[in-house]
XYZ file of N, CA and C in Angstrom:
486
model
N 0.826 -1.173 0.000
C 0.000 0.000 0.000
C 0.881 1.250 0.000
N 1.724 0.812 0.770
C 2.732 2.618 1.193
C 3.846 2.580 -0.516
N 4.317 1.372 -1.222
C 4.947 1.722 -2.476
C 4.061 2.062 -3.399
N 2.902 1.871 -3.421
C 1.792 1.803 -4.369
C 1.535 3.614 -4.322
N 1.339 4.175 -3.004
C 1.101 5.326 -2.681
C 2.443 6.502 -3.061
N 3.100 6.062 -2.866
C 4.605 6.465 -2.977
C 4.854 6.545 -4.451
N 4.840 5.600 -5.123
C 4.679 5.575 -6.456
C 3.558 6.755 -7.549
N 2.173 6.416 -6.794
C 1.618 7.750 -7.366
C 1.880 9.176 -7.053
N 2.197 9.685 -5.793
C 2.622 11.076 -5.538
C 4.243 11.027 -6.294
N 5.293 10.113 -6.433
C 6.422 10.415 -7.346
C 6.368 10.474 -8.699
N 4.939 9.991 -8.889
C 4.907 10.336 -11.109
C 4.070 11.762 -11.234
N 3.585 11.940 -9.908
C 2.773 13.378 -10.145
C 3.863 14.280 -10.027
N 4.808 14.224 -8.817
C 6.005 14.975 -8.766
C 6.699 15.126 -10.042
N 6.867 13.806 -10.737
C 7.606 14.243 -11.913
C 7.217 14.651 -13.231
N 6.081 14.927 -13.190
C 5.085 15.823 -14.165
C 4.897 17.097 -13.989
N 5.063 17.455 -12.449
C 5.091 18.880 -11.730
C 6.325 19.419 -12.094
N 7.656 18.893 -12.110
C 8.967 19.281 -12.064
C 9.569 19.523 -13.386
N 8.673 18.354 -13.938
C 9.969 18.016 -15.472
C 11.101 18.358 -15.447
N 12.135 17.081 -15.038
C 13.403 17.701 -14.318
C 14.230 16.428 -15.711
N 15.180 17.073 -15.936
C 15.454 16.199 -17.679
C 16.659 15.260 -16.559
N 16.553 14.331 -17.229
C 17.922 13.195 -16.377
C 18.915 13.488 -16.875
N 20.200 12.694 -16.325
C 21.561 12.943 -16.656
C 22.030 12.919 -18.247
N 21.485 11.580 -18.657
C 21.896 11.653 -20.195
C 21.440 12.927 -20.490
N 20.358 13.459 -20.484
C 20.182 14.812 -21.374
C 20.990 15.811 -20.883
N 21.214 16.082 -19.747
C 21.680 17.274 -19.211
C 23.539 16.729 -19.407
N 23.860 16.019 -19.323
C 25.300 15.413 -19.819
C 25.362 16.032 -21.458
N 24.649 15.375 -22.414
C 24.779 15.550 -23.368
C 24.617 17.303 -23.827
N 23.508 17.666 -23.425
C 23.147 18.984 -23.523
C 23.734 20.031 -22.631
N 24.699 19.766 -21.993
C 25.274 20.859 -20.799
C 25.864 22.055 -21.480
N 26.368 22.047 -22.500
C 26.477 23.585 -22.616
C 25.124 24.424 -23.197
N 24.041 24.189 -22.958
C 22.733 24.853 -22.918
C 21.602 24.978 -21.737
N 22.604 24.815 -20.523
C 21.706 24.759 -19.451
C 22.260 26.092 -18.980
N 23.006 27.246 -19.270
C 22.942 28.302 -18.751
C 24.192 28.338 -17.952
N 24.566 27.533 -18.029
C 25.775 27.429 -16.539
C 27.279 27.840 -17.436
N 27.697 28.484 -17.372
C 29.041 28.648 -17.961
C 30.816 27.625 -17.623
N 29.932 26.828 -16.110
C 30.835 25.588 -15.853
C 30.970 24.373 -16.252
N 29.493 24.207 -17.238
C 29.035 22.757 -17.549
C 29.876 22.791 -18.988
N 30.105 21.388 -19.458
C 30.544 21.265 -20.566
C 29.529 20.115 -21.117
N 29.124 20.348 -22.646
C 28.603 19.519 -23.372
C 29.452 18.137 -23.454
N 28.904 16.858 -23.520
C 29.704 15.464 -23.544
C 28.895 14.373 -24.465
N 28.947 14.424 -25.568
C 28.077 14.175 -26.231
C 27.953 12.508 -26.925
N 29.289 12.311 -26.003
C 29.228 10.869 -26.269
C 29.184 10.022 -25.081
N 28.253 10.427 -24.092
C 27.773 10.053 -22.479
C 26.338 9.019 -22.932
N 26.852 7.782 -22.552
C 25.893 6.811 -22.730
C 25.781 6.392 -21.088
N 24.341 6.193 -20.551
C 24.162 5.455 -19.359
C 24.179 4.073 -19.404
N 24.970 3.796 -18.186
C 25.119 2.231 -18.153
C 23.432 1.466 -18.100
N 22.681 2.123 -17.978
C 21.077 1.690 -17.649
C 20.288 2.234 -19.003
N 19.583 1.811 -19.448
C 18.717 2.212 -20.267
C 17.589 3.273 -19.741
N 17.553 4.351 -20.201
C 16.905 6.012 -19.340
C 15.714 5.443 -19.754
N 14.667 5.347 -18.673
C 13.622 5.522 -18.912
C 12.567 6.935 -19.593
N 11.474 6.710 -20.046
C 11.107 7.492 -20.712
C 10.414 8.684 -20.024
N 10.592 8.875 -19.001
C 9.539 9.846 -17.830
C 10.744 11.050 -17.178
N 10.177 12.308 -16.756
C 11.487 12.916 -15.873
C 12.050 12.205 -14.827
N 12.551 12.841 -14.602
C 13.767 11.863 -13.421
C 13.747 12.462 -12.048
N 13.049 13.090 -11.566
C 13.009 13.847 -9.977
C 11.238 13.703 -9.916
N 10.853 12.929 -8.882
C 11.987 12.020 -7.862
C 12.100 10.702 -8.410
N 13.135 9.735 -7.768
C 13.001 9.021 -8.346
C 11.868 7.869 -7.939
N 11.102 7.443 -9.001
C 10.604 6.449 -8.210
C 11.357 5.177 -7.384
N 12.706 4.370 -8.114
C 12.800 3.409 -7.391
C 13.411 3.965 -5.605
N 13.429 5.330 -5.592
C 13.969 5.398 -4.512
C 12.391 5.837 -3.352
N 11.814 6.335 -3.886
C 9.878 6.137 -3.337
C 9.511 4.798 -3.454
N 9.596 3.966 -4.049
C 8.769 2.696 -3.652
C 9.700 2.130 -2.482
N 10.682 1.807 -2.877
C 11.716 0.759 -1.928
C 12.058 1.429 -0.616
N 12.160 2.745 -0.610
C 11.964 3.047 1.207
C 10.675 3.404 1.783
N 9.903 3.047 0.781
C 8.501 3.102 0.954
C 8.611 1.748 1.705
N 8.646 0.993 1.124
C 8.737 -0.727 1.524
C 9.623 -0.718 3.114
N 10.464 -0.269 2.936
C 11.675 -0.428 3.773
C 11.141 0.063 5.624
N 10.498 1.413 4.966
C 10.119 2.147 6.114
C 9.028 1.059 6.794
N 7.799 0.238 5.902
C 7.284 -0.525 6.732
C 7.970 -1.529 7.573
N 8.754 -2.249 6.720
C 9.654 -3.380 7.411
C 10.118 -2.938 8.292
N 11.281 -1.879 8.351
C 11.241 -1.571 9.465
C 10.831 -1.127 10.747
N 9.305 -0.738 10.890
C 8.512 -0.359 11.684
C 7.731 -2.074 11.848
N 7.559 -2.385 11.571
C 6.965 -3.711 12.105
C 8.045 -4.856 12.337
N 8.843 -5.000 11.766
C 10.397 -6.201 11.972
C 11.620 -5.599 12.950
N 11.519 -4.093 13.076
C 13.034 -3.366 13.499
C 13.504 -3.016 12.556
N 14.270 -2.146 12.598
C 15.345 -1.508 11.542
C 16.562 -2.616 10.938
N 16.973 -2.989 12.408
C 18.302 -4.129 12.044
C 18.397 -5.434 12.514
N 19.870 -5.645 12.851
C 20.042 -7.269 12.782
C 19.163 -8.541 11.958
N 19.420 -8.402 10.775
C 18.649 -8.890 9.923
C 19.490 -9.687 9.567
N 19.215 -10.613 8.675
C 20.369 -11.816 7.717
C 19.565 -11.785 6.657
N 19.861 -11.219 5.323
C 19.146 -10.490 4.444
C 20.363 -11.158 3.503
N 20.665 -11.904 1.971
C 21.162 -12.722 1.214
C 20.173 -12.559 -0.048
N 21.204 -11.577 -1.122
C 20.625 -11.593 -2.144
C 21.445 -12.382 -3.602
N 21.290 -12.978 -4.358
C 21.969 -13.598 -5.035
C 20.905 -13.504 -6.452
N 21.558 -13.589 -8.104
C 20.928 -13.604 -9.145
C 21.952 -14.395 -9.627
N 20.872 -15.490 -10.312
C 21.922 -16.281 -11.465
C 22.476 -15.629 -12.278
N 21.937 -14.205 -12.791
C 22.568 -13.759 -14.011
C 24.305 -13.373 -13.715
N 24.321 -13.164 -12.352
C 25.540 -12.487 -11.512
C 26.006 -13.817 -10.885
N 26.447 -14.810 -11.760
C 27.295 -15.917 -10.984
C 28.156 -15.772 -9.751
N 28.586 -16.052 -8.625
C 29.552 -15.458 -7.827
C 29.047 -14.414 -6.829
N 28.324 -13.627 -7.242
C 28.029 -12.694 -6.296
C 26.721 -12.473 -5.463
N 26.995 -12.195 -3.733
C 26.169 -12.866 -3.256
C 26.131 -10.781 -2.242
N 24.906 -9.973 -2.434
C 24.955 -8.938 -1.096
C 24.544 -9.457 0.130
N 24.840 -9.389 0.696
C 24.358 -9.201 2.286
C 24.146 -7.989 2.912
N 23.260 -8.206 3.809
C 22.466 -7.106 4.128
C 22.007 -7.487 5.748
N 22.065 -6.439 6.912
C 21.805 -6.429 7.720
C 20.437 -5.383 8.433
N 20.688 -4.446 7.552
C 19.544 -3.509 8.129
C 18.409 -3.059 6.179
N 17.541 -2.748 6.206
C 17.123 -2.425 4.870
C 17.348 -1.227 4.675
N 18.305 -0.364 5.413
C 18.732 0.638 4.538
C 20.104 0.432 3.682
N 20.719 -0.254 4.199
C 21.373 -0.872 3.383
C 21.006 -1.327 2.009
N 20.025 -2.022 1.885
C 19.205 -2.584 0.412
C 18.706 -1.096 -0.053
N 18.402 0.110 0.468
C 17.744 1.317 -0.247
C 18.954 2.392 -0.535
N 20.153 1.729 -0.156
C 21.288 2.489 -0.186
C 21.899 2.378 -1.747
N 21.903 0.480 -1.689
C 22.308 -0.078 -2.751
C 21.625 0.586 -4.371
N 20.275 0.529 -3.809
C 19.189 0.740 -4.893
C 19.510 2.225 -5.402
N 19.851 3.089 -4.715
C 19.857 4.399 -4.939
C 21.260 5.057 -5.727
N 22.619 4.010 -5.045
C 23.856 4.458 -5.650
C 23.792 3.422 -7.147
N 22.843 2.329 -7.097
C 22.814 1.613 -8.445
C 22.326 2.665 -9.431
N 20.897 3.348 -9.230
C 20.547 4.414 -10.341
C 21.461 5.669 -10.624
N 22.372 6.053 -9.408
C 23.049 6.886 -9.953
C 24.701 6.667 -10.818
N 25.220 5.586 -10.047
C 26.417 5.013 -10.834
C 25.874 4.164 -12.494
N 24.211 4.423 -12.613
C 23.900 3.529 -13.752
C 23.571 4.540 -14.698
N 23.774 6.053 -14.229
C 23.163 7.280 -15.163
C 22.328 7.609 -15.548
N 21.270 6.798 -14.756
C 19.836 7.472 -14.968
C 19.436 8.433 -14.315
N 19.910 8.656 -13.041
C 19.342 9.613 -12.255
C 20.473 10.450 -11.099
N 20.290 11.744 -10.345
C 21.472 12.556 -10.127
C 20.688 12.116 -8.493
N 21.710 12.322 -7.792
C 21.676 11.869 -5.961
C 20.525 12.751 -5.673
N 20.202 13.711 -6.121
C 18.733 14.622 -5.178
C 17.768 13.643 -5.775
N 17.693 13.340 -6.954
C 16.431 12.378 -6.982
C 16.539 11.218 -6.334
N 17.603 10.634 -5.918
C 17.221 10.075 -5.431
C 16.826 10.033 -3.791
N 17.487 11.229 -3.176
C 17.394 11.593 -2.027
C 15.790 12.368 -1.873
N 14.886 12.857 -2.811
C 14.187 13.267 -2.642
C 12.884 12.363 -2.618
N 12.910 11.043 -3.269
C 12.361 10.460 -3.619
C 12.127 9.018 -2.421
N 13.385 9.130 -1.910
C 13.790 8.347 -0.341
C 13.106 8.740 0.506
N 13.060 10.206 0.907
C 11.644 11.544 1.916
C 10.441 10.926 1.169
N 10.332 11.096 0.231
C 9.004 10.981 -0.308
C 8.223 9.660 0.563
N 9.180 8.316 -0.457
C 8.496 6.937 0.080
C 8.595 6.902 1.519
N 9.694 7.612 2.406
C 9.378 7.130 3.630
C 8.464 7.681 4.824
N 7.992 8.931 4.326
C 6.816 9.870 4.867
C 5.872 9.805 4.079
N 5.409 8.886 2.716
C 4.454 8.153 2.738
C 4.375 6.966 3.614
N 4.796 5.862 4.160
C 5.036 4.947 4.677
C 4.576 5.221 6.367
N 5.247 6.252 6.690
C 4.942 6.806 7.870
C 3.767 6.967 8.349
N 3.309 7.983 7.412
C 1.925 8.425 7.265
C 0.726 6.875 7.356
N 1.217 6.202 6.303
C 0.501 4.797 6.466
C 0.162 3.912 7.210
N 1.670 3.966 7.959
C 1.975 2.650 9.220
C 0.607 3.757 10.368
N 0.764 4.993 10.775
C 0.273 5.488 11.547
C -1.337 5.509 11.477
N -1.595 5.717 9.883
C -2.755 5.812 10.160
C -4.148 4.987 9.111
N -3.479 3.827 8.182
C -4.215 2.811 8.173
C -3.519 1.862 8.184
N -2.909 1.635 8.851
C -2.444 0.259 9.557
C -2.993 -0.659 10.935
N -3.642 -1.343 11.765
C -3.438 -1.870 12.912
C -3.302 -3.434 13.332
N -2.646 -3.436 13.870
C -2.252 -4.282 14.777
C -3.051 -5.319 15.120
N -2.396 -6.715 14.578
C -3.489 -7.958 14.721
C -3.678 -8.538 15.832
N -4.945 -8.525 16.802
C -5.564 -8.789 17.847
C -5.771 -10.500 17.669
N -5.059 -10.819 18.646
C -4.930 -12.274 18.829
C -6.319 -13.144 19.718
N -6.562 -13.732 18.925
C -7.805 -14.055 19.568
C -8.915 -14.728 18.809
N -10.194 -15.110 19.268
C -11.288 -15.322 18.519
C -11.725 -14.098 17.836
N -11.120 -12.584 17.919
C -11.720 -11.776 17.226
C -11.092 -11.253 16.586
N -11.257 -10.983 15.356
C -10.724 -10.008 14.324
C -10.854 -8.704 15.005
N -9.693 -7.432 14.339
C -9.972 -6.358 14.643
C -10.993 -5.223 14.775
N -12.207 -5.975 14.138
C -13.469 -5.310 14.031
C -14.298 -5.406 14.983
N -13.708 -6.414 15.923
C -14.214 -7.105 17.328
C -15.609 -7.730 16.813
N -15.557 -8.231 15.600
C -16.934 -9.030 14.997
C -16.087 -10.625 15.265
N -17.137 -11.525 15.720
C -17.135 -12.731 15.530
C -15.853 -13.200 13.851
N -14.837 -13.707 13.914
C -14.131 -14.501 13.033
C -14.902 -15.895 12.535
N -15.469 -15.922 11.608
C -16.067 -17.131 11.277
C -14.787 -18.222 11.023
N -14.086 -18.272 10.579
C -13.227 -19.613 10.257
C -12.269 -19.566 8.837
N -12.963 -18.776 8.027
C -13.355 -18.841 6.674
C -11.996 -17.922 6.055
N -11.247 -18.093 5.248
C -10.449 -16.954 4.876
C -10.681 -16.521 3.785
N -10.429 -15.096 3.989
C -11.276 -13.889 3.149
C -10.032 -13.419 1.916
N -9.382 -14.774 1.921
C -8.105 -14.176 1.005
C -8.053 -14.696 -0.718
N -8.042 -13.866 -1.646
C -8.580 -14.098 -2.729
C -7.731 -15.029 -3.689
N -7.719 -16.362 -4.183
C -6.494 -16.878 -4.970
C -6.682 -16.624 -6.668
């Protein structure tokens, strides 16, 4: 719910802003006004630029969107967190706290040239004061017992859709 939420206020943000990403502003720098920038016109991103502005970023709104819950219901740390992809033979992250995993996520979009550190730092505020906002105020706490939180009778039955 809180990346889902996070996700829509960061594509409205980036319709509000139209903030051009690195490839353009790399390539195009001697037309941004700045007399320090230099045009580089053979600046390819290691990532394929998506087609939308780039502030904020979303992957940095969904995933500490995510993060901020986990950590409010699991703790922040001492975790044993093991990520591994076949495509990446050999290499295995580990992870102890999930900012660590939103750390990763954030220096990946910028060492990958899609996006400049305020987006992603802005976009980190974003998901995690959506999240906040969420955990606080439609979230609660499962009441152990014959009663669901509605304090209605639990029939037996699960209400979960396959």
């Amino acid at each position: 719910m809180a990346s889902n939420d996070s996700l829509v206020a960061s594509f409205w943000a980036k319709y509000h802003y139209k903030l051009w990403r690195p490839e353009t502003a790399i390539v195009e720098g001697s037309l941004d006004g700045n007399a320090k920038t230099d045009a580089d016109a053979s600046y390819v991103p290691f990532i394929l630029t998506p087609c939308f502005p780039s502030y904020p970023s979303n992957h940095g709104s969904a995933s500490n969107s995510a993060a901020e819950i986990l950590a409010r219901v699991y703790g922040a740390g001492r975790h044993a967190i093991t990520m591994v992809n076949p495509a990446v033979p050999g290499v295995a992250l580990h992870y102890t706290r999930f900012t660590q995993i939103t750390d990763d996520i954030s220096d990946a979009r910028i060492y990958g040239g899609i996006h400049f550190r305020f987006d992603q730092e802005a976009g980190a505020d974003l998901g995690r004061d959506i999240a906040a906002y969420e955990y606080t105020h439609n979230l609660r706490r499962v009441k152990h017992g014959d009663r669901d939180d509605d304090d209605d009778k639990y029939d037996g039955r699960s209400h979960r859709r396959d």
